[in-house]
Coordinates of C-alpha atoms and ligand atoms in Angstrom, one line a residue:
M3 CA -0.1 -0.1 0.2
E4 CA 1.0 3.7 -0.9
A5 CA 2.4 5.1 2.1
V6 CA 0.2 7.7 2.8
N7 CA 0.0 11.9 3.0
T8 CA 4.0 12.0 2.4
N9 CA 3.9 13.8 -1.0
D10 CA 1.1 16.2 0.7
I11 CA 2.0 19.4 0.8
H12 CA 0.1 21.2 3.2
I13 CA -0.8 25.1 3.4
K14 CA -2.7 26.1 7.0
G15 CA -5.4 29.0 7.4
L16 CA -7.8 29.6 9.2
S17 CA -11.3 28.3 9.2
A18 CA -13.7 30.6 7.5
G19 CA -16.7 27.8 7.4
T20 CA -17.1 24.0 6.7
G21 CA -17.0 21.5 3.8
I22 CA -14.4 20.2 1.6
A23 CA -13.3 20.6 -2.0
I24 CA -11.3 19.4 -4.4
G25 CA -10.4 21.2 -7.6
E26 CA -8.1 22.7 -10.0
A27 CA -6.3 25.9 -8.7
V28 CA -6.7 28.6 -10.2
L29 CA -4.3 31.6 -8.8
I30 CA -5.5 35.2 -8.6
I31 CA -3.4 37.8 -7.9
S32 CA -5.1 41.1 -8.2
D33 CA -3.4 43.1 -5.4
S34 CA -0.9 44.8 -8.0
K35 CA 1.5 45.7 -5.7
A36 CA 3.9 44.4 -8.5
V37 CA 3.6 43.5 -12.0
D38 CA 6.4 41.0 -13.2
P39 CA 6.6 42.0 -17.1
S40 CA 5.2 38.9 -19.5
F41 CA 5.2 39.3 -23.1
I42 CA 2.5 38.8 -25.6
K43 CA 2.9 38.0 -29.4
K44 CA 2.2 40.6 -32.0
K45 CA -1.4 39.2 -32.9
E46 CA -2.3 40.2 -29.5
V47 CA -1.4 43.6 -29.3
K48 CA -4.7 44.7 -30.6
K49 CA -6.8 43.0 -27.9
H50 CA -4.1 44.3 -25.0
K51 CA -5.1 47.8 -26.0
A52 CA -8.6 46.9 -26.1
Q53 CA -8.2 45.6 -22.6
F54 CA -7.1 49.0 -21.7
S55 CA -9.3 50.8 -23.1
E56 CA -12.1 49.1 -21.7
A57 CA -11.0 49.2 -18.4
K58 CA -10.5 53.3 -18.9
E59 CA -13.9 53.6 -19.8
T60 CA -15.2 51.1 -17.1
L61 CA -13.1 53.0 -14.6
L62 CA -14.5 56.8 -16.2
S63 CA -18.0 55.9 -15.8
E64 CA -17.2 54.9 -12.1
L65 CA -15.9 57.7 -11.4
K66 CA -17.8 60.4 -12.9
L67 CA -21.5 58.8 -11.5
M68 CA -19.5 59.0 -8.0
S69 CA -18.6 62.1 -8.7
K70 CA -22.3 63.3 -9.1
E71 CA -23.4 61.2 -5.8
L72 CA -20.6 62.4 -3.7
K73 CA -20.9 66.0 -4.0
D74 CA -21.1 67.8 -0.5
S75 CA -17.7 66.5 0.1
G76 CA -14.5 66.6 -0.4
S77 CA -13.8 63.4 -1.8
A78 CA -15.2 64.9 -5.4
E79 CA -11.8 66.6 -5.2
I80 CA -10.1 63.4 -5.1
I81 CA -12.3 62.1 -7.8
D82 CA -11.7 64.9 -10.2
T83 CA -8.2 64.9 -9.5
Q84 CA -8.6 61.2 -10.4
L85 CA -10.1 62.0 -13.8
Q86 CA -7.9 64.0 -14.5
I87 CA -5.2 61.4 -14.1
I88 CA -6.8 58.7 -16.2
E89 CA -8.3 61.4 -18.7
D90 CA -4.3 62.5 -18.9
P91 CA -3.4 61.4 -22.7
D92 CA -0.6 60.6 -22.3
V93 CA -0.9 57.9 -19.9
Q94 CA -2.7 55.7 -22.5
K95 CA 0.7 56.9 -24.6
N96 CA 2.7 55.4 -22.7
V97 CA 0.9 52.2 -22.5
F98 CA 0.5 51.4 -26.3
D99 CA 3.9 52.4 -26.4
I100 CA 5.2 49.5 -24.1
I101 CA 2.3 47.7 -25.0
E102 CA 3.1 47.7 -29.4
N103 CA 6.8 48.1 -29.1
K104 CA 8.3 46.4 -26.1
L105 CA 5.3 43.3 -26.9
L106 CA 4.4 44.0 -22.9
S107 CA 1.5 42.5 -21.9
V108 CA -1.0 45.3 -20.8
D109 CA -0.8 44.6 -17.2
F110 CA 2.5 45.5 -16.9
A111 CA 2.4 48.4 -19.4
L112 CA 0.1 49.6 -16.5
Y113 CA 2.5 49.1 -13.6
Q114 CA 5.3 50.1 -15.5
T115 CA 3.5 53.7 -16.9
F116 CA 2.2 54.7 -13.5
S117 CA 5.2 53.9 -11.8
L118 CA 7.1 56.0 -14.3
F119 CA 4.9 59.1 -13.4
I120 CA 5.0 58.3 -9.5
E121 CA 9.0 58.1 -9.6
R122 CA 8.6 61.2 -11.4
L123 CA 6.3 63.1 -9.1
K124 CA 8.5 61.4 -5.8
E125 CA 11.7 63.0 -7.3
S126 CA 9.8 66.7 -7.7
G127 CA 10.1 67.2 -3.7
S128 CA 6.7 69.2 -4.2
E129 CA 4.2 68.0 -1.4
L130 CA 1.5 68.6 -3.7
F131 CA 3.0 66.6 -5.5
R132 CA 3.8 64.1 -3.4
Q133 CA 0.3 64.1 -2.3
R134 CA -1.2 63.0 -5.5
I135 CA 1.3 59.7 -5.3
V136 CA -1.5 58.1 -3.5
D137 CA -4.3 58.8 -6.3
L138 CA -1.9 57.7 -8.6
E139 CA -1.2 54.3 -6.7
E140 CA -5.2 54.4 -6.2
I141 CA -5.6 54.4 -10.0
R142 CA -2.9 52.4 -11.0
D143 CA -4.0 49.7 -8.7
R144 CA -8.0 49.7 -9.6
Y145 CA -6.4 49.7 -13.0
I146 CA -4.6 46.2 -13.1
A147 CA -7.7 44.9 -11.2
L148 CA -9.9 46.0 -13.8
V149 CA -7.7 44.1 -16.8
S150 CA -6.9 41.4 -15.0
D151 CA -10.3 40.3 -14.2
Q152 CA -11.5 40.5 -17.8
E153 CA -8.6 37.8 -18.7
N154 CA -9.6 36.3 -15.1
I155 CA -13.0 36.3 -14.2
K156 CA -14.5 35.5 -17.1
S157 CA -12.5 32.6 -17.4
V158 CA -12.8 30.3 -14.2
K159 CA -13.7 26.8 -14.9
K160 CA -16.2 24.7 -12.9
G161 CA -14.6 22.5 -10.5
S162 CA -12.2 26.0 -9.9
I163 CA -10.9 26.1 -6.2
I164 CA -9.5 30.3 -6.6
I165 CA -6.2 31.3 -4.7
A166 CA -6.0 34.4 -3.9
R167 CA -4.1 37.1 -2.2
E168 CA -7.4 39.3 -1.4
I169 CA -10.9 39.0 -3.1
S170 CA -13.9 41.1 -3.1
P171 CA -17.4 39.5 -2.6
T172 CA -18.4 40.7 -6.1
E173 CA -15.4 38.7 -7.6
L174 CA -16.4 35.8 -5.0
V175 CA -20.0 35.7 -6.6
S176 CA -19.4 36.3 -9.8
F177 CA -16.6 33.0 -9.5
Y178 CA -19.2 31.0 -8.1
E179 CA -21.7 31.7 -10.6
D180 CA -19.3 30.5 -12.8
G181 CA -18.9 26.8 -10.8
A182 CA -15.7 28.1 -8.5
V183 CA -16.1 25.1 -5.2
G184 CA -13.7 26.4 -2.9
L185 CA -11.7 30.1 -1.7
V186 CA -8.5 30.3 0.1
M187 CA -6.9 33.8 0.6
E188 CA -3.7 35.0 2.4
K189 CA -5.2 38.0 4.1
G190 CA -8.5 38.4 5.5
G191 CA -10.1 37.5 8.9
V192 CA -13.1 35.0 9.5
T193 CA -15.0 37.6 9.9
S194 CA -13.6 39.5 6.3
H195 CA -16.2 40.2 4.3
A196 CA -15.5 37.7 1.5
A197 CA -15.3 35.3 4.2
I198 CA -18.4 36.0 5.0
I199 CA -19.8 35.9 1.9
S200 CA -18.2 32.6 0.9
K201 CA -19.9 31.0 4.0
S202 CA -23.1 32.2 2.7
L203 CA -22.7 30.7 -0.5
G204 CA -22.1 27.0 1.1
L205 CA -18.5 27.5 -0.5
P206 CA -15.2 25.9 2.1
C207 CA -12.7 28.7 2.9
I208 CA -9.9 29.4 4.8
V209 CA -8.2 32.8 4.7
S210 CA -5.3 34.2 6.1
A211 CA -3.0 30.9 4.1
N212 CA 0.5 32.6 4.5
N213 CA 2.0 32.2 0.9
A214 CA -0.6 30.1 -0.8
T215 CA -0.3 31.9 -4.2
R216 CA 3.0 31.0 -3.9
E217 CA 3.2 27.5 -3.1
V218 CA 0.4 26.7 -5.1
E219 CA 0.6 26.8 -9.3
K220 CA -2.4 27.6 -11.9
G221 CA -3.3 24.4 -12.5
D222 CA -2.5 22.2 -9.3
Q223 CA -4.9 19.8 -8.3
V224 CA -5.9 20.4 -4.7
I225 CA -7.8 20.1 -1.7
L226 CA -9.1 21.9 0.5
D227 CA -10.2 21.0 4.0
S228 CA -12.3 23.9 5.6
A229 CA -12.6 22.5 8.7
A230 CA -9.4 21.7 9.3
G231 CA -8.2 25.1 7.8
I232 CA -5.7 23.2 5.4
L233 CA -5.1 23.5 1.4
I234 CA -3.4 20.6 0.0
S235 CA -1.8 20.6 -3.0
H236 CA -0.1 17.7 -4.8
P237 CA -2.6 15.4 -2.7
A238 CA -0.8 11.6 -2.7
K239 CA -3.5 8.9 -3.8
T240 CA -4.5 8.2 -0.8
T241 CA -5.0 11.3 0.4
L242 CA -6.9 12.3 -2.9
K243 CA -8.8 8.5 -2.0
S244 CA -10.1 9.3 1.6
Y245 CA -11.1 13.0 1.2
Q246 CA -13.1 11.8 -2.4
E247 CA -15.0 9.0 0.4
R248 CA -15.4 11.8 2.7
I249 CA -17.0 13.9 0.5
E250 CA -19.3 11.0 -1.1
A251 CA -20.1 10.3 2.6
R252 CA -21.2 13.9 3.3
A253 CA -23.4 13.9 0.5
K254 CA -25.6 10.5 1.6
G255 CA -25.9 11.9 5.2
A256 CA -27.1 15.9 3.7
V257 CA -28.5 18.6 5.7
E258 CA -30.7 17.3 8.7
K259 CA -33.3 19.3 8.6
H260 CA -35.6 19.7 12.0
D261 CA -39.1 20.3 10.1
G262 CA -41.3 23.2 11.5
V263 CA -40.3 23.7 15.4
F264 CA -38.7 26.8 16.3
A265 CA -39.0 26.6 20.0
T266 CA -37.1 24.8 23.1
T267 CA -38.7 22.1 24.9
D268 CA -40.1 24.0 26.8
G269 CA -42.1 26.0 24.4
C270 CA -40.4 29.4 24.1
E271 CA -40.4 30.0 20.1
F272 CA -37.8 31.7 18.2
K273 CA -37.4 32.8 14.7
L274 CA -34.0 31.9 12.9
L275 CA -33.8 34.5 9.9
A276 CA -31.0 34.8 6.8
N277 CA -28.1 37.5 6.3
I278 CA -27.5 37.7 3.0
E279 CA -26.2 40.2 0.3
F280 CA -26.3 39.1 -3.9
E281 CA -29.3 37.3 -5.4
A282 CA -27.3 34.2 -5.7
E283 CA -28.0 33.7 -2.1
L284 CA -31.5 33.4 -2.4
P285 CA -32.0 29.5 -2.8
K286 CA -29.9 29.0 0.6
V287 CA -32.0 31.1 1.5
V288 CA -35.4 28.7 0.6
E289 CA -33.6 25.6 1.1
N290 CA -32.1 26.6 5.2
D291 CA -36.0 27.4 5.7
A292 CA -35.1 31.1 7.0
K293 CA -37.7 32.5 8.1
G294 CA -37.5 35.8 6.2
V295 CA -33.7 38.4 5.7
G296 CA -32.7 39.5 8.7
L297 CA -30.1 41.6 7.4
L298 CA -29.4 42.8 3.1
R299 CA -26.1 44.2 2.6
T300 CA -26.3 46.3 -0.1
E301 CA -22.6 47.7 -0.1
S302 CA -22.3 45.3 -3.4
L303 CA -24.4 47.5 -5.4
L304 CA -21.9 50.1 -5.6
F305 CA -18.6 48.7 -5.2
G306 CA -18.4 45.3 -7.6
H307 CA -16.5 45.8 -10.4
R308 CA -19.0 46.5 -12.2
L309 CA -20.6 49.5 -12.1
R310 CA -22.7 51.0 -9.1
K311 CA -26.6 50.7 -9.6
S312 CA -28.5 53.4 -10.1
E313 CA -31.6 54.4 -7.9
E314 CA -33.6 52.1 -10.7
E315 CA -31.3 48.9 -10.9
Q316 CA -31.7 48.9 -6.8
V317 CA -35.5 48.8 -7.4
A318 CA -34.9 45.5 -9.7
F319 CA -32.3 44.0 -7.3
Y320 CA -34.5 44.7 -3.9
G321 CA -37.8 43.6 -6.0
K322 CA -35.9 40.2 -6.8
I323 CA -35.1 39.9 -2.9
L324 CA -38.8 40.5 -2.2
S325 CA -40.1 38.0 -4.9
G326 CA -37.1 35.6 -4.2
T327 CA -37.9 35.6 -0.1
T328 CA -41.1 35.0 2.4
G329 CA -41.4 36.5 5.9
P330 CA -39.4 40.1 6.7
V331 CA -36.5 41.6 4.7
T332 CA -34.3 43.9 6.9
I333 CA -32.8 46.2 3.9
R334 CA -29.3 48.5 5.9
L335 CA -28.8 51.2 4.4
F336 CA -25.4 51.5 2.7
D337 CA -22.8 50.4 5.0
I338 CA -19.1 52.0 3.4
G339 CA -15.6 52.6 5.1
G340 CA -14.2 50.5 6.6
D341 CA -12.6 47.5 4.6
K342 CA -16.2 47.7 3.0
S343 CA -15.5 49.5 -0.2
G344 CA -13.5 49.0 -4.0
I345 CA -13.1 52.4 -4.4
K346 CA -11.9 54.4 -1.7
V347 CA -13.2 57.0 -1.4
S348 CA -11.6 58.5 1.2
K349 CA -7.5 58.4 2.4
E350 CA -8.2 58.0 6.5
A351 CA -5.8 56.6 9.0
N352 CA -8.4 55.2 10.7
P353 CA -11.0 54.2 8.4
F354 CA -13.3 51.9 10.6
L355 CA -12.9 55.3 13.5
G356 CA -13.8 57.1 10.4
W357 CA -16.5 58.2 7.9
R358 CA -18.3 55.1 7.6
G359 CA -22.0 54.1 7.4
I360 CA -24.4 56.5 8.7
R361 CA -21.5 59.3 8.8
L362 CA -20.8 58.6 5.5
L363 CA -23.9 58.8 4.3
L364 CA -25.7 61.9 5.9
D365 CA -22.9 64.1 4.2
E366 CA -23.6 62.3 0.4
K367 CA -27.1 63.3 0.8
E368 CA -27.7 61.5 -3.2
L369 CA -26.3 58.6 -2.0
L370 CA -28.7 58.1 0.9
R371 CA -32.0 59.5 -0.9
N372 CA -31.1 57.4 -3.9
Q373 CA -31.5 54.2 -1.4
L374 CA -34.4 55.7 0.7
R375 CA -35.8 56.3 -2.8
A376 CA -35.1 52.8 -4.1
I377 CA -36.5 51.1 -0.9
Y378 CA -40.2 52.8 -0.4
K379 CA -40.9 52.6 -4.0
V380 CA -39.9 48.4 -4.0
S381 CA -42.3 49.2 -0.2
G382 CA -45.9 49.3 -2.2
E383 CA -45.6 46.1 -4.1
Y384 CA -44.3 44.9 -0.9
Q385 CA -46.7 46.0 2.3
G386 CA -45.3 45.3 6.0
R387 CA -42.1 42.9 4.6
I388 CA -39.9 46.1 4.6
K389 CA -38.0 47.0 7.3
I390 CA -34.7 49.5 7.1
L391 CA -31.6 49.0 8.9
V392 CA -29.2 51.7 10.0
P393 CA -25.4 50.9 10.0
M394 CA -22.4 52.7 12.0
I395 CA -24.8 54.8 14.2
S396 CA -23.3 56.6 17.3
V397 CA -25.0 59.8 18.7
L398 CA -28.6 60.4 19.0
D399 CA -27.8 63.0 16.5
E400 CA -27.6 60.4 13.6
V401 CA -30.9 59.2 14.4
H402 CA -32.8 62.7 14.4
K403 CA -32.0 63.1 11.2
I404 CA -32.0 59.6 9.1
K405 CA -35.6 60.1 10.7
K406 CA -35.6 63.4 8.8
E407 CA -34.5 62.2 5.7
M408 CA -36.8 59.1 5.6
E409 CA -39.4 61.5 6.2
K410 CA -38.4 63.9 3.4
I411 CA -38.7 60.9 0.7
R412 CA -42.1 59.7 2.2
Q413 CA -43.7 63.3 1.3
E414 CA -41.8 63.7 -1.8
L415 CA -43.4 60.0 -3.3
I416 CA -46.6 60.1 -1.6
S417 CA -47.4 63.2 -2.9
D418 CA -46.0 62.2 -6.4
G419 CA -48.3 59.4 -6.4
V420 CA -46.0 56.7 -6.0
E421 CA -47.5 53.9 -3.6
I422 CA -45.5 53.2 -1.1
D423 CA -45.2 51.1 2.4
E424 CA -45.9 54.7 4.8
K425 CA -44.9 52.4 7.7
I426 CA -41.6 50.8 6.8
P427 CA -40.4 50.2 10.7
L428 CA -37.1 51.7 11.2
G429 CA -34.1 50.3 13.6
L430 CA -31.1 50.8 14.6
M431 CA -27.3 48.4 14.4
V432 CA -25.8 47.9 17.7
E433 CA -22.0 48.2 16.8
V434 CA -20.4 50.4 18.8
P435 CA -20.5 50.5 22.8
S436 CA -21.6 54.1 23.1
V437 CA -25.4 52.6 21.4
A438 CA -25.3 49.1 23.6
L439 CA -24.6 51.7 26.8
S440 CA -27.5 54.2 26.2
A441 CA -29.8 51.4 24.4
Y442 CA -32.9 52.8 26.3
Q443 CA -31.9 56.4 24.8
F444 CA -31.7 55.2 21.7
G445 CA -34.4 52.5 21.6
R446 CA -36.7 55.2 22.2
E447 CA -36.5 56.5 19.3
V448 CA -36.9 53.7 16.2
D449 CA -38.6 50.9 16.1
F450 CA -35.9 47.9 16.7
F451 CA -32.3 47.1 17.3
S452 CA -30.3 44.5 15.7
I453 CA -27.2 43.9 17.2
G454 CA -24.4 43.8 15.0
T455 CA -21.7 41.7 16.8
N456 CA -18.7 41.9 14.4
D457 CA -18.9 45.2 14.8
L458 CA -19.5 45.3 18.5
T459 CA -17.0 42.9 19.1
Q460 CA -13.8 44.7 17.0
Y461 CA -14.8 48.2 18.5
T462 CA -15.2 46.4 22.4
M463 CA -12.3 44.7 22.1
A464 CA -10.3 47.1 20.0
V465 CA -9.6 44.9 17.3
D466 CA -9.2 44.9 13.1
R467 CA -11.8 42.6 12.2
G468 CA -9.9 42.2 9.2
N469 CA -6.4 42.2 10.6
E470 CA -5.0 38.4 10.3
R471 CA -2.5 39.1 12.7
I472 CA -4.5 40.3 15.3
C473 CA -7.4 37.6 14.7
D474 CA -6.8 35.7 18.4
L475 CA -7.8 38.9 20.2
F476 CA -11.4 39.0 18.1
Q477 CA -13.3 37.1 20.8
H478 CA -17.3 37.9 20.2
Y479 CA -18.0 35.6 23.3
H480 CA -15.8 37.8 25.9
P481 CA -17.5 38.5 28.8
S482 CA -17.2 42.4 28.0
V483 CA -18.8 41.9 24.7
L484 CA -21.8 40.3 26.2
K485 CA -22.2 42.6 28.6
L486 CA -22.7 45.0 26.2
I487 CA -25.3 42.8 24.5
K488 CA -26.9 42.1 28.2
L489 CA -27.8 45.6 28.4
T490 CA -28.5 46.6 25.1
V491 CA -31.7 44.1 25.3
E492 CA -32.5 45.7 29.0
G493 CA -32.6 49.2 27.1
A494 CA -34.9 47.7 24.0
D495 CA -37.1 45.9 27.0
K496 CA -37.4 48.9 28.8
A497 CA -38.2 51.2 25.2
G498 CA -40.7 48.5 24.3
I499 CA -38.6 47.5 21.1
E500 CA -37.6 44.3 19.4
V501 CA -34.3 43.5 19.5
S502 CA -32.6 41.2 17.4
V503 CA -28.9 39.7 16.6
C504 CA -27.2 39.8 13.1
G505 CA -23.3 39.5 14.0
E506 CA -21.2 36.2 13.3
L507 CA -21.8 35.8 17.1
A508 CA -26.2 34.6 15.9
G509 CA -24.6 31.8 13.8
N510 CA -22.3 30.3 16.0
K511 CA -23.4 27.7 19.1
I512 CA -22.0 29.4 22.1
G513 CA -23.0 32.3 21.1
A514 CA -26.8 31.3 19.7
A515 CA -27.2 29.7 23.2
C516 CA -26.3 32.3 25.6
L517 CA -28.2 34.8 23.2
L518 CA -31.4 33.1 23.8
G519 CA -30.6 33.3 27.9
F520 CA -30.3 37.1 27.4
G521 CA -33.7 37.2 25.9
I522 CA -33.0 37.5 22.2
R523 CA -35.4 35.9 20.3
E524 CA -34.9 36.5 16.8
F525 CA -31.4 35.7 15.1
S526 CA -30.3 36.4 11.8
M527 CA -27.2 34.4 10.4
L528 CA -25.5 32.8 7.1
P529 CA -28.1 30.8 5.8
Y530 CA -25.9 27.1 6.1
S531 CA -25.9 28.3 10.1
I532 CA -29.7 27.5 10.7
P533 CA -30.7 23.5 11.0
V534 CA -27.5 23.4 13.2
I535 CA -28.5 26.8 15.6
Q536 CA -32.2 24.8 15.1
E537 CA -31.6 21.8 16.5
L538 CA -29.4 23.4 19.5
L539 CA -32.2 25.9 19.9
N540 CA -34.6 22.8 20.4
S541 CA -32.9 20.8 22.7
R542 CA -33.2 22.1 25.7
P543 CA -35.7 24.2 28.0
L544 CA -35.3 28.0 28.2
K545 CA -33.9 27.9 31.8
D546 CA -30.6 26.2 30.7
F547 CA -30.3 28.8 28.4
Q548 CA -30.6 31.0 31.1
E549 CA -28.4 29.5 33.3
L550 CA -26.0 28.9 30.7
A551 CA -25.9 32.7 29.9
K552 CA -26.0 33.9 33.6
K553 CA -22.9 32.0 34.1
A554 CA -21.3 33.6 30.9
L555 CA -21.3 36.6 32.6
E556 CA -19.3 35.6 35.8
L557 CA -16.9 34.1 33.8
S558 CA -13.3 35.7 32.6
T559 CA -12.6 34.9 29.2
A560 CA -14.1 33.6 26.3
K561 CA -12.1 30.5 26.5
E562 CA -14.0 29.8 30.2
L563 CA -16.8 30.1 28.5
E564 CA -15.9 27.5 25.6
E565 CA -14.7 24.8 28.2
Y566 CA -17.9 25.2 30.1
F567 CA -20.1 25.5 26.9
K568 CA -18.6 22.0 26.8
M569 CA -19.6 20.7 29.8
W570 CA -22.5 22.1 29.6
E571 CA -23.6 20.8 26.3
S572 CA -22.6 17.3 27.4
G573 CA -24.9 17.5 29.5
N574 CA -22.6 17.7 32.8
Ligands
LIG630 C1 -22.2 43.4 12.0 O1 -20.7 44.8 12.4 O2 -21.9 42.4 13.1 C2 -22.6 43.0 11.1 C3 -23.4 42.5 11.0 O3 -22.4 43.7 10.2 P1 -21.0 43.5 9.3 O4 -20.4 42.5 9.0 O5 -22.0 43.5 7.6 O6 -20.2 44.5 9.5
LIG631 MG1 -21.3 45.7 11.0

């Protein structure tokens, strides 16, 4: 018998999902800090020039649309500068010259052209010119991503496993639609945006897999064991066989559903809803019996590699989500900023503490109003089903302002004779400790709360949720985070409003059990987590969960809670 596993090359990462995939490696290296020269044939010159022109058009349209929507602030100036750079005839001249005369690929031609300009600016010594370097770097990276996408995204084959430094959720969905079966990223933590989406799509995924793009070659057969957090390249025959058997066994014993019952053994009812962002996720919502969409993220409408969506396109998107589901759909207003933007709208030293979510929306009124108008327009056909959720609230003044904006749009549409739902409930994301600590005061102003435990953890533990170096500190059931959740529930009860949880904690067994004990009755999670959480919450009487939650608050560390939970679960 062949020796087991001796030839396998293991690349370790962090588990960001479940499942196993076997497939062909496709490398996506769009983080274009450096591009190696690659020669092309004379007959390919035309194609590479066309790719440049197409990317230029896309960039120009994206930026023009942005400058229209972001006209209220300083970001318009940045965008204008970027427009000027893109339209500069010297850029095109230089790129075409490198493609035609040196027979080098378009991505390298772009890289070299922009590097040359950047070097010249650096040498100039002028502070004003130096500031422009950032713009040039940003356009260079965006350009290269666009021309690479044109080559890579369209050509991902069925059965591919994507190995990337980092990709955007929109790119991921595009690969998924092509038939990709797994994702490996060198960057990012387990709650980074692409990791969340890959879980939602049911794609095996590992993140923080150092050097994966260097250790694996394009076309290699690889095994991705998501739960174990490993990628295996050049697997030995025995390894391959054993993984194939595991995949078959899983397929046989697939999705255990616990039909109909959503209550503890003593009859305390709870609701499990889905977090989604893309239409492609709808089949998973239905398959897993979600009772609605508890969080519809909308950022991908703005920052795809395709154009940002107009008001009418947004209406169509929301309509598809509503017609493809039953029950409530909670639409979250654009949560741009932090790690959630393809094109950075503004350079900040601390983006997670900066111009993000509601802060940006209140400055960029056109963006906000377009979205509100689109939501209200759809609501006429789906009376009573839509809720609006506001991200990144930290002070009451923001709540007053958003209410005013909503009222304004409501009145405009009514006087234009548009049929709308006039009573769309308004809710706040509780993700900044200032809201949790004053939950009653915030709760009096709105109809519901939705606790975003990903950001609440980030802002409580002072840990960047996307930074792989410190991801051990991202402890979303740390007693301090749980205390803030408890305070939020108490504040909401006093104010007489509903409170649900839509962060990753809701789909985590330890988290969900404690949350039920704190009084949470509505949980929104990645669709694939629903059966697991349903089974857990169905398995015991309410008092058991209450006891667990009480104990969790008395413990000192997340680790202690993990140990205690193990005992609790096994009934000791
Ligand atoms: C959260 O912060 O918990 C949340 C649900 O929102 P997002 O992950 O989109 O920031
Ligand atoms: Mg959040």
